[in-house]
Structure formats: structure tokens, C-alpha cells
Coordinates of N, CA and C and ligand atoms in Angstrom, one line a residue:
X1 N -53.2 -132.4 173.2 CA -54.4 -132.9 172.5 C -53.9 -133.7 171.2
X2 N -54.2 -135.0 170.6 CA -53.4 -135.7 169.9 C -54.7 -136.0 168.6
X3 N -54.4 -136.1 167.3 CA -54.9 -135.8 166.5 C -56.3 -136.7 166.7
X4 N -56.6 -137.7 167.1 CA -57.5 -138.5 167.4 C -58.6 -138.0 168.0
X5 N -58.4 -137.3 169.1 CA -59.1 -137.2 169.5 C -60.1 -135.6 169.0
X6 N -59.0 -134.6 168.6 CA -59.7 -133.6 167.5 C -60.5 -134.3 166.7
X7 N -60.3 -135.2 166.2 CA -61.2 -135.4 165.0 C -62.2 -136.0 165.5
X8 N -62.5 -136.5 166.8 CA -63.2 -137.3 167.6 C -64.0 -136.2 167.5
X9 N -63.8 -135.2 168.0 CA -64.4 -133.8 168.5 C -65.0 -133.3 167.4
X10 N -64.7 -133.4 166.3 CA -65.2 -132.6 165.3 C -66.7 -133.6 164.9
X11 N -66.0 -134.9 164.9 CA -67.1 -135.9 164.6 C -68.4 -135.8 165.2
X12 N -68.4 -135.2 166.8 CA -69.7 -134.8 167.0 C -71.0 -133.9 166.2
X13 N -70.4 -132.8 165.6 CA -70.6 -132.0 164.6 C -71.5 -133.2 163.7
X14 N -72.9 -133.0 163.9 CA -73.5 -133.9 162.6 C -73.3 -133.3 161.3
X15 N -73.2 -133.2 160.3 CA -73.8 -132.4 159.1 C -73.9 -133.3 157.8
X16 N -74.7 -132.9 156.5 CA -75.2 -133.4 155.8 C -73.8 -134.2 155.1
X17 N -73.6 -134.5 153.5 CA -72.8 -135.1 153.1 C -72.7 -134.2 151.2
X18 N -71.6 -134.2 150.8 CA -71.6 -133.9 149.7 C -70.5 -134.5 148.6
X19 N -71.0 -134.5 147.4 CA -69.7 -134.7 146.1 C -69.8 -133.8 146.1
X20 N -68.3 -133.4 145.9 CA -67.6 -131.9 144.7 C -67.6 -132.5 143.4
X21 N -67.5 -132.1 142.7 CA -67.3 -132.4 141.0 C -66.9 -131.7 140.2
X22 N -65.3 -131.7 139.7 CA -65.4 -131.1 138.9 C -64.6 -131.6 137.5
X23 N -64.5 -130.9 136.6 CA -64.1 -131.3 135.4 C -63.0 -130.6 134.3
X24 N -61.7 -131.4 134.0 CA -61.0 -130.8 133.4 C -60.6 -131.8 131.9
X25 N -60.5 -130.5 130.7 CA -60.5 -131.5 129.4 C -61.1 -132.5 129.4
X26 N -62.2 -132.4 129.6 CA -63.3 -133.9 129.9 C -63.5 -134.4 130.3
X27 N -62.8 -134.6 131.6 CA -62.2 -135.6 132.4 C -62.9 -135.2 133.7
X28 N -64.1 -136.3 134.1 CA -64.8 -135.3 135.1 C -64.4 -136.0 136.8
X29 N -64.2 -136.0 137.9 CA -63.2 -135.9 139.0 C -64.3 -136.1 140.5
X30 N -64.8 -136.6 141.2 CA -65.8 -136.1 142.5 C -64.5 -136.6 143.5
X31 N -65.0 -135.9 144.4 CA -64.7 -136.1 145.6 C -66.0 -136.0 146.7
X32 N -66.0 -136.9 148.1 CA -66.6 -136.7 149.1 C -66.7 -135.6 149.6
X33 N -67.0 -134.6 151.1 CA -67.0 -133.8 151.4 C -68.1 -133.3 152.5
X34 N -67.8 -133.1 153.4 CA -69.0 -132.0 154.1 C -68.2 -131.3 154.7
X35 N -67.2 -130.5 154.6 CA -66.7 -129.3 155.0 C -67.9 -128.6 153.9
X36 N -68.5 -127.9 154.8 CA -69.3 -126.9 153.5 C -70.0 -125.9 154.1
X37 N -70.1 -124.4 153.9 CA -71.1 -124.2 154.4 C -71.3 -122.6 153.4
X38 N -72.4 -122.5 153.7 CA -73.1 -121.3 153.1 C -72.3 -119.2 153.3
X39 N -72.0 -118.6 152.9 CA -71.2 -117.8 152.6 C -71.8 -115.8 153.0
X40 N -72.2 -116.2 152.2 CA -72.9 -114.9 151.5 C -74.0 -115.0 150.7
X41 N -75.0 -114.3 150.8 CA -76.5 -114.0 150.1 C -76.1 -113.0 148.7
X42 N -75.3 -111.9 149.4 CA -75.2 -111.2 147.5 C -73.6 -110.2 147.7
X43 N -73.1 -110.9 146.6 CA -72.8 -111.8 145.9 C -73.4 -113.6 146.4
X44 N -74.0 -114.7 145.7 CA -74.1 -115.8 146.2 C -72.9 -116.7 146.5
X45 N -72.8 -116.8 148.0 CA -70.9 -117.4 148.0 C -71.4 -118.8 148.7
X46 N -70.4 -119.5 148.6 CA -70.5 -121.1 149.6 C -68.9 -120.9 149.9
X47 N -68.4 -121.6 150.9 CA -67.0 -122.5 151.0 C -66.9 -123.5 151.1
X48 N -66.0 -124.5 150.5 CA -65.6 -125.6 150.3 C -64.3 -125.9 151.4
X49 N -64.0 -127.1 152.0 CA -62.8 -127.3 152.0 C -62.2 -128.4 151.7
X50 N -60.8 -128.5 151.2 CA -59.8 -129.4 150.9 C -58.8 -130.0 151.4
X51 N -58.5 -130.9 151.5 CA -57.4 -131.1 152.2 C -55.7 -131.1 150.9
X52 N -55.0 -130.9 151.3 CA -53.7 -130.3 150.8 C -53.7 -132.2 150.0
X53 N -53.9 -133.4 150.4 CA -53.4 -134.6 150.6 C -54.5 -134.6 149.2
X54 N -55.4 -134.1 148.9 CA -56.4 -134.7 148.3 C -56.3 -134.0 146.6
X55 N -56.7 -134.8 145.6 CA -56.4 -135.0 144.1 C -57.2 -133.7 143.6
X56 N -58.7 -133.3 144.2 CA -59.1 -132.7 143.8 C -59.0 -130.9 144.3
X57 N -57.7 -130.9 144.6 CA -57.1 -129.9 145.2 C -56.7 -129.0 143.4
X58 N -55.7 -130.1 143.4 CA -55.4 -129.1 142.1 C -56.4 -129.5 141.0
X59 N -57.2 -130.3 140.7 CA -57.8 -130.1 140.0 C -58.9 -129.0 139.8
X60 N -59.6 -128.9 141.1 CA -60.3 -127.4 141.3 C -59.4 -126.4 140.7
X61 N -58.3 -126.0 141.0 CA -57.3 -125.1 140.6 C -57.5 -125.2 139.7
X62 N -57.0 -125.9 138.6 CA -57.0 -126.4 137.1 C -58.4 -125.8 136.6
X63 N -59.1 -126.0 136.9 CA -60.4 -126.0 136.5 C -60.8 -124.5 136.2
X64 N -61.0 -124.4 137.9 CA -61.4 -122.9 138.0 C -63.5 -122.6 138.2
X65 N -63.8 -124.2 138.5 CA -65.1 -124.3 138.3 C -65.3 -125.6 138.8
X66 N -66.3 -125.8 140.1 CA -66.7 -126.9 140.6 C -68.1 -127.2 141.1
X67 N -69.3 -128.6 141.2 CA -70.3 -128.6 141.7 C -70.2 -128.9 143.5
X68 N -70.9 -128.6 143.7 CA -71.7 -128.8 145.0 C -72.6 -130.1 144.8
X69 N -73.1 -131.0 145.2 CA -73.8 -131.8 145.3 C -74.4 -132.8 146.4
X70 N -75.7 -132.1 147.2 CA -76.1 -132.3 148.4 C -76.3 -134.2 148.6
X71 N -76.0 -135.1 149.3 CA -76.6 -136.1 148.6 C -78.1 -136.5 149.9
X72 N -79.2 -137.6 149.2 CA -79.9 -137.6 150.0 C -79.6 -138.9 150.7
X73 N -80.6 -139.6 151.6 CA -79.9 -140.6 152.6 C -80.5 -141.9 151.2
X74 N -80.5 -142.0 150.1 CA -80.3 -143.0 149.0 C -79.0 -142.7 148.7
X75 N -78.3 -141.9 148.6 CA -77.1 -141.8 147.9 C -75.9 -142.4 149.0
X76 N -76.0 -143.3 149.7 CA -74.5 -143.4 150.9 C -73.9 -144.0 149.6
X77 N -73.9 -145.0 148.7 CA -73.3 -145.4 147.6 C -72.4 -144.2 146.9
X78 N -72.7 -143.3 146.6 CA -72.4 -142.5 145.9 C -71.3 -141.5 147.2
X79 N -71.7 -142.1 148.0 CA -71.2 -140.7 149.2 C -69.5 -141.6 149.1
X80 N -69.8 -142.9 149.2 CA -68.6 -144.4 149.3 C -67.5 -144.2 148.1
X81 N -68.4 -144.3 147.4 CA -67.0 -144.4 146.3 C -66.8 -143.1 145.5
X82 N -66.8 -142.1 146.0 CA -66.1 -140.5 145.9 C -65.5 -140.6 147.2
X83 N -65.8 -140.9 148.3 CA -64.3 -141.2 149.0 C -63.4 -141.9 149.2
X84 N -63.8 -143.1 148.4 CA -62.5 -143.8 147.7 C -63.1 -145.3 149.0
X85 N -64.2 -145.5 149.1 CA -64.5 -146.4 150.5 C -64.9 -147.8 150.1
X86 N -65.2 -147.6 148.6 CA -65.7 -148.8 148.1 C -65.3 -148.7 146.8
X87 N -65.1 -150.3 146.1 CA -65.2 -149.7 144.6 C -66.0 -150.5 144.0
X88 N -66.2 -150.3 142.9 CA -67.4 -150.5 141.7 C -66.9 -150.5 140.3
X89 N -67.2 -151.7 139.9 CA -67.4 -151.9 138.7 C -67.8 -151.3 137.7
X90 N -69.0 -150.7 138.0 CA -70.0 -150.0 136.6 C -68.7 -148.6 136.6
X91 N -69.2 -147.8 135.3 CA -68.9 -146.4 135.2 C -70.1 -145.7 135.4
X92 N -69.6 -144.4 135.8 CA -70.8 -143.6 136.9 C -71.1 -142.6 135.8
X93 N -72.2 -142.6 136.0 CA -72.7 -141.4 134.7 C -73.4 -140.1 135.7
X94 N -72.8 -139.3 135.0 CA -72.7 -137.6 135.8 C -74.2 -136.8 134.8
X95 N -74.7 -136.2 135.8 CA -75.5 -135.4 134.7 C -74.9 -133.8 134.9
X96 N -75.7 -132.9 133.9 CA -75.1 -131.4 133.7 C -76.0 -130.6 134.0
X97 N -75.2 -129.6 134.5 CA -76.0 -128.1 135.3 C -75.5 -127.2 134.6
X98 N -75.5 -125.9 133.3 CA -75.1 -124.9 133.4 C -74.0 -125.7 133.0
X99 N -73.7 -126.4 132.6 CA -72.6 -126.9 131.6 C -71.8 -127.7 132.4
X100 N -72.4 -128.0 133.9 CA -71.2 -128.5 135.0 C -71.9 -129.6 135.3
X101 N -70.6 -130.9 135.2 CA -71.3 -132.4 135.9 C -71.6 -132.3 137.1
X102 N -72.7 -132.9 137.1 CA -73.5 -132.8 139.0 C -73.5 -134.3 139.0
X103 N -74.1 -134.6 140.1 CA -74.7 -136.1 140.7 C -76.1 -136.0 140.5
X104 N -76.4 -136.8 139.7 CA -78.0 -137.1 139.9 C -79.1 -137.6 140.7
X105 N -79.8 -136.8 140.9 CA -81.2 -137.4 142.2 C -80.1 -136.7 143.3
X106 N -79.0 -135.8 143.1 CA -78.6 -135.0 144.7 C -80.0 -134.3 145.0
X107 N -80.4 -134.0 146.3 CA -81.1 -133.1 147.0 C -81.1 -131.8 146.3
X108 N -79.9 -131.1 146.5 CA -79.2 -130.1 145.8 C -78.2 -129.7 144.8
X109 N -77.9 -129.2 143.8 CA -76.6 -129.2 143.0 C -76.7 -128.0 142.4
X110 N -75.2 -127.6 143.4 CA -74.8 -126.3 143.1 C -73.7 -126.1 141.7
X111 N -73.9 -125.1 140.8 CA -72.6 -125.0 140.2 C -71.9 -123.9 140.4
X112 N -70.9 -123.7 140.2 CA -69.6 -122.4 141.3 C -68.6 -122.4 140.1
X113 N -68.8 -120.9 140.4 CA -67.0 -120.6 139.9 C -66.2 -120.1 141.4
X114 N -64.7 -120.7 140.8 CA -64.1 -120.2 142.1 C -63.6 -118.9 142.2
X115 N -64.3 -118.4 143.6 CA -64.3 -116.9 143.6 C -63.1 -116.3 144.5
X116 N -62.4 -117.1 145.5 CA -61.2 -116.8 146.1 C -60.8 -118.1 146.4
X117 N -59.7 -118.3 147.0 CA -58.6 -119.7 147.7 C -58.0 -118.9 148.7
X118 N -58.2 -119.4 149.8 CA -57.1 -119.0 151.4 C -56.3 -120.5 151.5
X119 N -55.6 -120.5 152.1 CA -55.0 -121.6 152.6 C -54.7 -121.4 154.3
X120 N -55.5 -122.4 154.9 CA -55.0 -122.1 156.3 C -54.8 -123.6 156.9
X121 N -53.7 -123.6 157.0 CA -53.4 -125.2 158.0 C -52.9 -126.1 156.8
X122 N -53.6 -127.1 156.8 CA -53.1 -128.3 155.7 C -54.4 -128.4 154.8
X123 N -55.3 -127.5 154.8 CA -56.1 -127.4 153.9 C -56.5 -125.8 153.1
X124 N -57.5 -126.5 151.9 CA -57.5 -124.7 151.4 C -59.3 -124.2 151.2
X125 N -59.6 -123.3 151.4 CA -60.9 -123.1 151.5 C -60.9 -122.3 149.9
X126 N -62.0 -123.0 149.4 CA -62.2 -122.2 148.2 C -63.9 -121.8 148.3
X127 N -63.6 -120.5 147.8 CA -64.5 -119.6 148.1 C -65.3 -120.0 146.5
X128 N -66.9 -120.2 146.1 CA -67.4 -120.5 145.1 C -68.6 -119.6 145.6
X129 N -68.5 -118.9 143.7 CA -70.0 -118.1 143.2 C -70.6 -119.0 142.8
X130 N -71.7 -118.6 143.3 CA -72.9 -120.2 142.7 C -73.6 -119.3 141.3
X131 N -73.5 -120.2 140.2 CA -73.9 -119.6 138.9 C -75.4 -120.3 138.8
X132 N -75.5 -121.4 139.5 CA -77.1 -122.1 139.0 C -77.4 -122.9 139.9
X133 N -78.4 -123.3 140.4 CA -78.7 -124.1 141.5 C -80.1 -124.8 140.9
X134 N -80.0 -126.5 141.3 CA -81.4 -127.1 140.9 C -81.5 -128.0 142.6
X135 N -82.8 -128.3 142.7 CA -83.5 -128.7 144.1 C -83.9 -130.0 143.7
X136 N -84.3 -130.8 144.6 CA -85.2 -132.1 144.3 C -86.0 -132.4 146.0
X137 N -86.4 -132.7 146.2 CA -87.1 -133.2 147.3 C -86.7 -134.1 148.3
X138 N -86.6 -134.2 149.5 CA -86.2 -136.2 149.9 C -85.2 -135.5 151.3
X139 N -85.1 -136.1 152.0 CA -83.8 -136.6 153.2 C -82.7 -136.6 152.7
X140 N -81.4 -135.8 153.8 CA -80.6 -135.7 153.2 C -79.5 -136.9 153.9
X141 N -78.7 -137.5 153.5 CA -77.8 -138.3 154.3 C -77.1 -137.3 155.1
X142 N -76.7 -138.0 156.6 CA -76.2 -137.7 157.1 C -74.7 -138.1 157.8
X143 N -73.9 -136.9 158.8 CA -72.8 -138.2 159.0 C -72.2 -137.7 160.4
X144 N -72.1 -138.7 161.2 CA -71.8 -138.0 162.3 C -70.9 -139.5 162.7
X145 N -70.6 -138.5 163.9 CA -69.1 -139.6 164.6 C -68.8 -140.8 163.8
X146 N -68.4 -140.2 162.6 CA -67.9 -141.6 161.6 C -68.9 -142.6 161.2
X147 N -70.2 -142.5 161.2 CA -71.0 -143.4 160.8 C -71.8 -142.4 159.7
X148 N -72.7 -143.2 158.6 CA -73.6 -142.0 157.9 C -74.8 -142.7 159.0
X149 N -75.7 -142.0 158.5 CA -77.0 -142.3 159.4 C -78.1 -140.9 158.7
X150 N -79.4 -141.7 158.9 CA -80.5 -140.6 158.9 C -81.3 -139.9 159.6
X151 N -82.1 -139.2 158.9 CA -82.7 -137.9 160.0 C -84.2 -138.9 160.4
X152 N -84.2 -138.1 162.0 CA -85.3 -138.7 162.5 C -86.0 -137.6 163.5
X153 N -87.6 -137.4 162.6 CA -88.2 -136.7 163.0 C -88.6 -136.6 164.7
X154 N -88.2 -135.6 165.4 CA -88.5 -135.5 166.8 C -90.2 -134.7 167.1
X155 N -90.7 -135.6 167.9 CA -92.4 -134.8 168.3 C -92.2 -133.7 169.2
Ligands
LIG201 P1 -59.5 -139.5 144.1 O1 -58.8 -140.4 145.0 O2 -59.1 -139.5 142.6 O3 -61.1 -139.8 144.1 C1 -61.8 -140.2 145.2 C2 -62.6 -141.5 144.8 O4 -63.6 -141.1 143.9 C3 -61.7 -142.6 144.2 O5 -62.1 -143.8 144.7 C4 -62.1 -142.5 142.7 O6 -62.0 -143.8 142.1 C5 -63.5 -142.0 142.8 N1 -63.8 -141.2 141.5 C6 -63.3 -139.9 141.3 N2 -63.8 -139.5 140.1 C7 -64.6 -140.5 139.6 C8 -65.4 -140.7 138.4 N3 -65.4 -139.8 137.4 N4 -66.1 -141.8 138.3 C9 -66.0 -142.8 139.2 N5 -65.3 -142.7 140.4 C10 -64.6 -141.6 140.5 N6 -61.8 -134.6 152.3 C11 -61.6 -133.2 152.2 O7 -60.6 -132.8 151.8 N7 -62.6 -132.3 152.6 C12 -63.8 -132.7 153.2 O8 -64.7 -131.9 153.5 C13 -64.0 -134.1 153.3 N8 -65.2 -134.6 153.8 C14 -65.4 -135.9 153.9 C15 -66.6 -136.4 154.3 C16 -66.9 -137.7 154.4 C17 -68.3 -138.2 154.9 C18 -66.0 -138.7 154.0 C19 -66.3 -140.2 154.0 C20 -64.7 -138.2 153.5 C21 -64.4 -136.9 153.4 N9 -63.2 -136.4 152.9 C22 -63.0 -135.0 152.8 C23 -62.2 -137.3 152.4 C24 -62.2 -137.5 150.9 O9 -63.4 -137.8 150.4 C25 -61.2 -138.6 150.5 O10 -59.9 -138.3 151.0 C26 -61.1 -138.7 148.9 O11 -60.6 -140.0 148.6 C27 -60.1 -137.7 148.3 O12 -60.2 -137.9 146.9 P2 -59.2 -137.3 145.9 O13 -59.5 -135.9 145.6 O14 -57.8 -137.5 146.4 O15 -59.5 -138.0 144.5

């Protein structure tokens, strides 16, 4: 099986889209993301994943504290240039959760302390306590076999 076509495979897998965010000596950092998924109810856990290749690896380390940030299907902009797909001119203004820069108008935004690190493969799963969580309303972007795309109500 040759790496193409794995990721082909995986690509079937629809799921929503997210920025991580996090922030060190000021300096605030997003990345793309939908490796993600829900953990534990009590203690409240999520997992993240990383790739080994990616900036925001050690910086989560560094940190020790990162957001979640659901985006909705207005945000593909924001989904673009946290994965480095487009760039932009302006400077991007972060808002705060519980002291942690989020993305504004996300669906969801979680803030997390990191509560364990595995490393398995060429990535690392970081295990996050969610300390605060704020909601908003709306559709969420989606992404499947390498395209984003939206949800469509079935009768
Ligand atoms: P950088 O390259 O430093 O940052 C990424 C981009 O964000 C850069 O273009 C940078 O200019 C911009 N940026 C960062 N901080 C700011 C700021 N404060 N203001 C303005 N712009 C900023 N990779 C994974 O490891 N795990 C995943 O689950 C995952 N899922 C993905 C899902 C989708 C839909 C896509 C498109 C990509 C996904 N990726 C994932 C890939 C990942 O988003 C990219 O490899 C990304 O470029 C890695 O970023 P970096 O941490 O190396 O940081």
C-alpha cells in the first residue's frame, strides 16, 4: 500500500475543520487541523493530533496550553491560511477565552491544558483538559477527500 493511496483512504472520512492556537511569550501560533476528537466526559478530555513535521508541535510543548477552534463553513479563509494554503496581507486578530487566543465567530472554542502526549508513528497525540468552552450557532465547514465543502440537509 503506498502512501497515496492511505491518505486517499483516510480522505473518505468527512469531518469538520479546526485551528489549534496556541501561545508562547506573546507570541500567538494557529495551525489547521481535524485530527480531533472528543475523549472523556469526566475528567473533560479531547485529543489533538500533530504531525512530528509541524511548528506547532513544540510549541504546544512550550506552552503547555492550547485552543480548539471549530470553524464554521464562513471560515474556509481562516481554515487556508493556518495551513499555510494562502497568504494574506492583513494581521489576524485573535480573541480570548479563559486567557487563551481563540478564532473568532468559530462554532466552538475550546481552551485545554495539556493533560498527556503519546507519540505513536510520526505524529503525537496530545491529550487536552478542556478548562472553558464558548458555542455560537451556524454550519460547520467541512472537508473531505481534499476539498472543504458544506453540509447538506438530507429529507
Ligand atoms: P506554521 O507553518 O508556522 O503555521 C501555519 C500557517 O499559519 C502559516 O502559513 C502561518 O503564516 C500561519 N500562521 C500561524 N500563526 C499565525 C498568526 N498568529 N497570524 C497569522 N498567520 C499565522 N496537520 C497536523 O499535524 N494535524 C492535523 O490534524 C492536520 N489537519 C489538517 C486539516 C486540513 C483541512 C488541512 C488543510 C491541513 C491539516 N494539517 C494537519 C496540516 C497543517 O495545517 C499544515 O501542515 C500547517 O502548515 C502546519 O503548520 P505549522 O505548525 O508547521 O506552523
Amino acid at each position: 500500500m503506498d502512501d497515496r493511496q492511505f491518505r486517499n483512504a483516510m480522505g473518505k472520512f468527512a469531518t469538520g475543520v479546526n485551528v489549534i492556537v496556541t501561545e508562547i511569550e506573546g507570541e500567538v501560533y494557529g495551525m489547521t487541523a481535524n485530527a480531533f476528537m472528543s475523549v472523556s466526559l469526566d475528567p473533560k478530555l479531547i485529543v489533538i493530533s500533530i504531525g512530528n513535521n509541524a511548528k506547532m508541535l513544540e510549541r504546544i510543548r512550550k506552552s503547555g496550553t492550547f485552543s480548539v477552534n471549530v470553524l464554521s463553513c464562513e471560515q474556509q479563509e481562516e481554515s487556508m491560511r493556518f495551513a499555510g494554503q494562502k497568504e494574506f496581507e492583513e494581521k489576524f486578530e485573535f480573541d480570548r477565552l479563559a486567557d487563551a487566543p481563540v478564532i473568532k465567530n468559530a462554532l466552538c472554542q475550546l481552551s485545554c491544558d495539556v493533560y498527556n502526549e503519546h507519540t505513536e508513528g510520526d505524529h503525537v497525540l496530545f491529550i487536552g483538559k478542556v478548562n472553558d468552552l464558548v458555542l455560537e450557532d451556524g454550519d460547520p465547514l467541512i472537508f473531505n477527500c481534499g476539498k472543504y465543502r458544506r453540509l447538506e440537509t438530507l429529507t
